[in-house]
XYZ file of C-alpha atoms in Angstrom:
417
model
C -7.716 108.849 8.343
C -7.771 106.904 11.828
C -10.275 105.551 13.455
C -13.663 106.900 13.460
C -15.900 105.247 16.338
C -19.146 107.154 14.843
C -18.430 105.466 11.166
C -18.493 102.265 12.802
C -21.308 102.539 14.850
C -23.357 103.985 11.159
C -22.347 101.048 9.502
C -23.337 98.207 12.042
C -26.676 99.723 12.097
C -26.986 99.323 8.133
C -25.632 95.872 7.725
C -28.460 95.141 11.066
C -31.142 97.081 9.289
C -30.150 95.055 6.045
C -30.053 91.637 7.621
C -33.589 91.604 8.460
C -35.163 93.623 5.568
C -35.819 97.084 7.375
C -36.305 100.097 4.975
C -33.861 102.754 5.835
C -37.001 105.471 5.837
C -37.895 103.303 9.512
C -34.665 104.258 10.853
C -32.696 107.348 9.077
C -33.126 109.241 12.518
C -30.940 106.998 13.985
C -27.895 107.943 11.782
C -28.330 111.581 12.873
C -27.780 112.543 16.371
C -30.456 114.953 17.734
C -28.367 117.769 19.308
C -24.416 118.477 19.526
C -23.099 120.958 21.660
C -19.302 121.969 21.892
C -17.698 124.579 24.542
C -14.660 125.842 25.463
C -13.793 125.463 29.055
C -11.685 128.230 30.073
C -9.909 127.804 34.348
C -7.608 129.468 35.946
C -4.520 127.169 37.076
C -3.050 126.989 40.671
C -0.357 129.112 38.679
C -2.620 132.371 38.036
C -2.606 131.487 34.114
C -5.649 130.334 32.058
C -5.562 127.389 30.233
C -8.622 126.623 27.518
C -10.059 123.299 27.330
C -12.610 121.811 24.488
C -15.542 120.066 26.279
C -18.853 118.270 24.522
C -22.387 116.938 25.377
C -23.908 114.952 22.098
C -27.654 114.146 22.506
C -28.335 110.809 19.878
C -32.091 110.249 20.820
C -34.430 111.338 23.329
C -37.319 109.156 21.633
C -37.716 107.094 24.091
C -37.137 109.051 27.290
C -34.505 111.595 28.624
C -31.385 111.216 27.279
C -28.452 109.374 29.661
C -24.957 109.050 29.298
C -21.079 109.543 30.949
C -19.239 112.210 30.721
C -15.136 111.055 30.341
C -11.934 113.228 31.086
C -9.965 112.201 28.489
C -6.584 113.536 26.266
C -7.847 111.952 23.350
C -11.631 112.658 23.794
C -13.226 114.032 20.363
C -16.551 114.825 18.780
C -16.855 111.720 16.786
C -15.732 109.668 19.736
C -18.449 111.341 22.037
C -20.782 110.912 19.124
C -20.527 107.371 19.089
C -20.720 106.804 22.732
C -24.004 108.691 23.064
C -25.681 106.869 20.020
C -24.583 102.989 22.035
C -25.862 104.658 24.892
C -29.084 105.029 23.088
C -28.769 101.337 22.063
C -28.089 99.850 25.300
C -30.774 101.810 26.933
C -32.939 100.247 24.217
C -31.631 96.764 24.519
C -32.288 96.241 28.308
C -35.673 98.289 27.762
C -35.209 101.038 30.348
C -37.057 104.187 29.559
C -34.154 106.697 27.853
C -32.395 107.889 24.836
C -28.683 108.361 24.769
C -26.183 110.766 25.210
C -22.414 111.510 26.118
C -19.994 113.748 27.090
C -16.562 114.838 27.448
C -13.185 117.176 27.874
C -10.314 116.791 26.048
C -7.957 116.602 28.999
C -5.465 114.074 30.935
C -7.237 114.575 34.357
C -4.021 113.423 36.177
C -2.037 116.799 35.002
C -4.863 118.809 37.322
C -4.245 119.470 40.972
C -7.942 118.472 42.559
C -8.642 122.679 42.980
C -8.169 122.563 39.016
C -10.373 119.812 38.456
C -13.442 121.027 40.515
C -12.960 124.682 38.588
C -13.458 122.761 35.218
C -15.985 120.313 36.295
C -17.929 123.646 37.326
C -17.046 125.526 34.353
C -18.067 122.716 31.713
C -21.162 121.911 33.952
C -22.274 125.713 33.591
C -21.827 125.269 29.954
C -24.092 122.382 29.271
C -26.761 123.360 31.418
C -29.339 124.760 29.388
C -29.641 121.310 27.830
C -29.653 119.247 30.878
C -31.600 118.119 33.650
C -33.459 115.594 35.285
C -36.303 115.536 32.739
C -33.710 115.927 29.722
C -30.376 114.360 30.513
C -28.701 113.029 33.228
C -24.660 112.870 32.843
C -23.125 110.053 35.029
C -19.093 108.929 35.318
C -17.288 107.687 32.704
C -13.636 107.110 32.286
C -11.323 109.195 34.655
C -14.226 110.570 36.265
C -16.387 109.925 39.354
C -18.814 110.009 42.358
C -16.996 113.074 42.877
C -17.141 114.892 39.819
C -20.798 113.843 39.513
C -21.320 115.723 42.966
C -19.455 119.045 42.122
C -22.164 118.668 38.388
C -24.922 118.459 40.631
C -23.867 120.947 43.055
C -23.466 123.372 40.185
C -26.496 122.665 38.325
C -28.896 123.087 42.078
C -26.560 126.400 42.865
C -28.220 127.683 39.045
C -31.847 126.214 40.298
C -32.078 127.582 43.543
C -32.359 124.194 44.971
C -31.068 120.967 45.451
C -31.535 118.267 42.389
C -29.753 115.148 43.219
C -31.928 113.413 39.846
C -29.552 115.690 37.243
C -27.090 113.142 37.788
C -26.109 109.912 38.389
C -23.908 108.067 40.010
C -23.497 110.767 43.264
C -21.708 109.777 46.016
C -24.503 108.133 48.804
C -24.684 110.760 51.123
C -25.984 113.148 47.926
C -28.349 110.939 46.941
C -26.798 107.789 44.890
C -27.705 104.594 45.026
C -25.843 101.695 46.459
C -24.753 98.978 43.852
C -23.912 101.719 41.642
C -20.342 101.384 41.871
C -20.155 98.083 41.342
C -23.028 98.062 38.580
C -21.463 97.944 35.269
C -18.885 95.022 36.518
C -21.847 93.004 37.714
C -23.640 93.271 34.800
C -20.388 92.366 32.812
C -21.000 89.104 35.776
C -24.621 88.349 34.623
C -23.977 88.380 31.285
C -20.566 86.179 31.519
C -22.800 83.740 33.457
C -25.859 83.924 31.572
C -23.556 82.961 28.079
C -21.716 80.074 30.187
C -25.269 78.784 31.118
C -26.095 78.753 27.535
C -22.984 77.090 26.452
C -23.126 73.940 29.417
C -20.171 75.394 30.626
C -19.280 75.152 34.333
C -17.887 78.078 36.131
C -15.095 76.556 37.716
C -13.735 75.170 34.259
C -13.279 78.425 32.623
C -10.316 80.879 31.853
C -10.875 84.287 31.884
C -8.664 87.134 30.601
C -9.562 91.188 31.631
C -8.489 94.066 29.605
C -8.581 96.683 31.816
C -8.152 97.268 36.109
C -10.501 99.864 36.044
C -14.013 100.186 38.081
C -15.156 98.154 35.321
C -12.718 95.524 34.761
C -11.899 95.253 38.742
C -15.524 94.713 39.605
C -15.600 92.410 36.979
C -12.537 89.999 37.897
C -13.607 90.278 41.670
C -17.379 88.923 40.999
C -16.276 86.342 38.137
C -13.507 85.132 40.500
C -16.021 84.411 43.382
C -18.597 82.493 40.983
C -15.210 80.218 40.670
C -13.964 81.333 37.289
C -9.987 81.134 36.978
C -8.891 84.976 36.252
C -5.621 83.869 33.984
C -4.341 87.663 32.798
C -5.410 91.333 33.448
C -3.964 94.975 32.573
C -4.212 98.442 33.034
C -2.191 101.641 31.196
C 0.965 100.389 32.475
C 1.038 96.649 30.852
C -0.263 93.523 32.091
C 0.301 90.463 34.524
C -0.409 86.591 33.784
C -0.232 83.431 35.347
C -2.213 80.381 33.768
C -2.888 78.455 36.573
C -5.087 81.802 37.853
C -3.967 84.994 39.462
C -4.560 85.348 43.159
C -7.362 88.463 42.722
C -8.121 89.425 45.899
C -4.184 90.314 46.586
C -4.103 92.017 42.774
C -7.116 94.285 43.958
C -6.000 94.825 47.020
C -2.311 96.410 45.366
C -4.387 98.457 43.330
C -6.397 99.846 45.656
C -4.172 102.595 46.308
C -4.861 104.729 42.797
C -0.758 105.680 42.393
C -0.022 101.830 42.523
C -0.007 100.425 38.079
C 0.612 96.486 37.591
C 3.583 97.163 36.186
C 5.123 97.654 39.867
C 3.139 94.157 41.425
C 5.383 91.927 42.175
C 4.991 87.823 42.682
C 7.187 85.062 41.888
C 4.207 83.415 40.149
C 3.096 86.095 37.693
C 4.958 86.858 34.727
C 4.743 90.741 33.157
C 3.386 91.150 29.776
C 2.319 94.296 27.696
C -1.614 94.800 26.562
C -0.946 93.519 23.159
C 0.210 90.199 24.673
C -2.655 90.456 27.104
C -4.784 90.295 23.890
C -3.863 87.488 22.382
C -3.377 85.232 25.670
C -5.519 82.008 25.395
C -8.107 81.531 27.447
C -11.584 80.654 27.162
C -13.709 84.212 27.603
C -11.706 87.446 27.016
C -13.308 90.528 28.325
C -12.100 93.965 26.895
C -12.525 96.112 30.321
C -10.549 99.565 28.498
C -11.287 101.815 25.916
C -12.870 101.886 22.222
C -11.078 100.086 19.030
C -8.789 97.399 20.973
C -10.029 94.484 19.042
C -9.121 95.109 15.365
C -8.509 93.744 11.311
C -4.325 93.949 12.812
C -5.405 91.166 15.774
C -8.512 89.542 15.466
C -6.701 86.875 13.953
C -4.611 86.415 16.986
C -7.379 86.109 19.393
C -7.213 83.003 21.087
C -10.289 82.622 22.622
C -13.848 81.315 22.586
C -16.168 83.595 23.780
C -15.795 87.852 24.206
C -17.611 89.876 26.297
C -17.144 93.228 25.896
C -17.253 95.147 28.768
C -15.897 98.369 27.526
C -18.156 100.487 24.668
C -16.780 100.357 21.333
C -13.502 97.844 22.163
C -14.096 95.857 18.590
C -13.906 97.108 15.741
C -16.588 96.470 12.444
C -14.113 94.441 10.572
C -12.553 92.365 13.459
C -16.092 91.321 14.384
C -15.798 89.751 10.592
C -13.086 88.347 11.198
C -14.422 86.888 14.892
C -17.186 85.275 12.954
C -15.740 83.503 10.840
C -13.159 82.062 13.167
C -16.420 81.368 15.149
C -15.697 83.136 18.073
C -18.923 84.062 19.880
C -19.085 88.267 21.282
C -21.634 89.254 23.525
C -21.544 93.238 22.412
C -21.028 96.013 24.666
C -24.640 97.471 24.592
C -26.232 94.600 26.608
C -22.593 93.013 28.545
C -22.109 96.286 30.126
C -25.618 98.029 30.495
C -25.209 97.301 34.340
C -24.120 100.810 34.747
C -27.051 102.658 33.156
C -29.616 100.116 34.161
C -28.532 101.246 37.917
C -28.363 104.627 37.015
C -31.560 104.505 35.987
C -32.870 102.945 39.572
C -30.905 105.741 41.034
C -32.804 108.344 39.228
C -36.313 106.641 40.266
C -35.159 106.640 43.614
C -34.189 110.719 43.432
C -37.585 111.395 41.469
C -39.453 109.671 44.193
C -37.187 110.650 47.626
C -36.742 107.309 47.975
C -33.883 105.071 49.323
C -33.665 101.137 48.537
C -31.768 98.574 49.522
C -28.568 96.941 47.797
C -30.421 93.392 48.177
C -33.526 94.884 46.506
C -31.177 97.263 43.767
C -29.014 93.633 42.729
C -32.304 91.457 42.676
C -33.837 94.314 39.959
C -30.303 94.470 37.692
C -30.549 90.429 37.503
C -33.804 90.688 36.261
C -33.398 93.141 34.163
C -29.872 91.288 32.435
C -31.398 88.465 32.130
C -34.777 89.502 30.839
C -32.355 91.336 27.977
C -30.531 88.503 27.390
C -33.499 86.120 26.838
C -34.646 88.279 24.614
C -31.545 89.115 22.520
C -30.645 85.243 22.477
C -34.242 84.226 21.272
C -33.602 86.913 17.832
C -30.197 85.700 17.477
C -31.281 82.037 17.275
C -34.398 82.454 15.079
C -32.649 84.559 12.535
C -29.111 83.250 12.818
C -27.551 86.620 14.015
C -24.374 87.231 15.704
C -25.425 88.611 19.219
C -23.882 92.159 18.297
C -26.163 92.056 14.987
C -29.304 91.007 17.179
C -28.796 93.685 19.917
C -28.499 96.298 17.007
C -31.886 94.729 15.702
C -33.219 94.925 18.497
C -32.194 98.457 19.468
C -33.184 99.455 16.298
C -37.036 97.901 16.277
C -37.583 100.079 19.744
C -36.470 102.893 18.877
C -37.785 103.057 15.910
C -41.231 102.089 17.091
C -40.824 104.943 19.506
C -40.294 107.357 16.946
C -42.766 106.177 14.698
C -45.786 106.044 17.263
C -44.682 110.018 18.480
C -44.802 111.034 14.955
C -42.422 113.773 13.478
C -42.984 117.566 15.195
C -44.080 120.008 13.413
């Protein structure tokens, strides 16, 4: 058996529950996701044959509010997987107290084998698919990995074609002109920023004295090495698919972001006399003070954790650590801020963009940052105040804390019928 991202998830939750005495009756929804939809995605290809496609939408908890979560093009993309993603999308909705549940979906596709006519035929197709169970008042899908703005457009296109009218709210993270948000690009990878600078704060560390190493070149990760690099930070390593680059004294990020801007251009081709190459299991284990894993699910496991060589982890990507290398982080005292509050940026934004399509209203980028800082920081008060009275790990607190609202929720609403 590999990895199963869902079995994790289920067994965090009952060593959280445990810690602080909660009776499994409070919280036994949470183990069982509301609603799971599969479909098969059939397209015709540029070459006049059909090709099939498996595509899912998992709904984890709408206790709270409408569900939210990404939908992600991926090869390896599976129920389980999808599962998992919408129930820390529940979480992290919970955590920085923004009124959702969770959900998730995906294809199980490599996106770059699809001319862009292909892509926007299964975009539509899948979108048609899922659309009895989503909406503005139900669930709003948003980008995830190897999908975007435009995707998001062509899902909302789809969905208004079916209505009769145009609803930018069934969707997040639109392209401007269609009704997103400014800051949302760059959402999750600030809120990756607030967090790194809220734990630094904590810690009497200064800025300009700290190593940083990024997993991950993505939207995410890029965003991320860009803002940490202008509060002063020293950006030592960073990867994408292709391998990684390093150079201790501090890579020269603006010139790595600007050879990456073109989308056909991998690390493995930048060249610099002062940067050496290095694959993403090197990348790993490269010391430096805060490592942020900026990629995909299960990166951080029992076979490395050992290795690590760092102080502090924020994890920027959902799922990158597994249950028993956060053991094995915690007793080598190695401090991880967990995915569902270090990258909530994304959804908290997503969530002013919805408020902004609900209303027909437009706000400024000044205004949209100001409200993600407070909301970051408001979360991270609160998650650092449970961990210190009760001697939690941070991941342990945030599941606490997850856990008490959503439970709450679901416990003041009663059970229907």
């Amino acid at each position: 058996m590999g990895y199963n991202a869902y079995e994790n998830f289920l067994a965090v939750v009952d060593k959280a529950a445990k810690t602080v005495g909660m009776d499994e009756q409070d919280y036994i929804l949470l183990k069982h996701p509301e609603r799971e939809l599969t479909v098969s995605v059939p397209i015709k290809m540029d070459d006049g044959t059909i090709k099939v496609f498996e595509g899912y939408r998992v709904q984890h908890s709408s206790s709270r509010g409408p569900c939210k979560g990404g939908i992600r093009y991926h090869q390896d993309a599976d129920i389980n997987e999808v599962r998992a993603l919408a129930a820390w999308m529940s979480f992290k909705c919970a955590v920085v107290n923004i009124p959702y549940g969770g959900a998730k979906g995906g294809i199980k596709v490599d996106p770059s084998t699809l001319s862009k006519g292909e892509l926007e035929r299964l975009t539509r197709r899948y979108a048609a698919s899922i659309l009895p169970i989503i909406g503005p008042e139900k669930d709003i899908p948003a980008p995830d990995v190897n999908t975007n703005s435009q995707i998001m457009d062509w899902i909302m296109d789809t969905y208004s074609m079916m209505q009769g009218y145009t609803v930018p709210g069934v969707v997040t993270g639109k392209d401007l002109a269609v009704g997103g948000s400014l800051g949302r690009p760059e959402a999750t990878g600030r809120g990756v920023m607030i967090t790194t600078m809220n734990l630094l704060e904590k810690h009497n560390l200064d800025p300009k004295d700290i190593s940083i190493v990024i997993q991950g070149m993505g939207n995410v990760g890029s965003v991320s090495a860009k803002l940490l690099y202008e509060k002063g930070c020293k950006i030592v390593a960073v990867s994408d698919v292709s391998g990684g680059i390093r150079n201790k004294d501090g890579l020269d990020i603006p010139k790595v972001l600007d050879f990456i801007k073109d989308k056909k251009k991998l690390l493995k081709d930048y060249e610099s006399s002062d940067v050496e190459h290095i694959s993403n299991k090197e990348l790993l284990v490269t010391e430096c003070d805060v490592l942020i894993p900026a990629a995909m699910e299960n990166q951080i496991t029992k076979d490395n954790a050992n290795d690590i060589k760092c102080s502090y982890i924020v994890e920027a990507a959902n799922g990158p650590t597994t249950n028993e290398a956060d053991e094995i982080l915690e007793k080598r005292g190695i401090i991880l801020v967990p995915d569902i509050l270090a990258n909530a940026g994304g959804v908290t934004v997503s969530y002013f963009e919805w408020v902004q399509n609900l209303q027909s209203l437009t706000w400024d980028l000044e205004d949209v940052n100001d409200m993600l800082k407070k909301v970051m920081d408001k979360a991270w008060k609160e998650l650092d105040l449970i961990a210190s009275e009760n001697k939690l790990t941070y991941r342990i607190a945030a599941y606490v804390l997850a856990i008490r609202r959503i439970s709450t929720a679901t416990k003041l609403r009663g059970m229907f019928p």
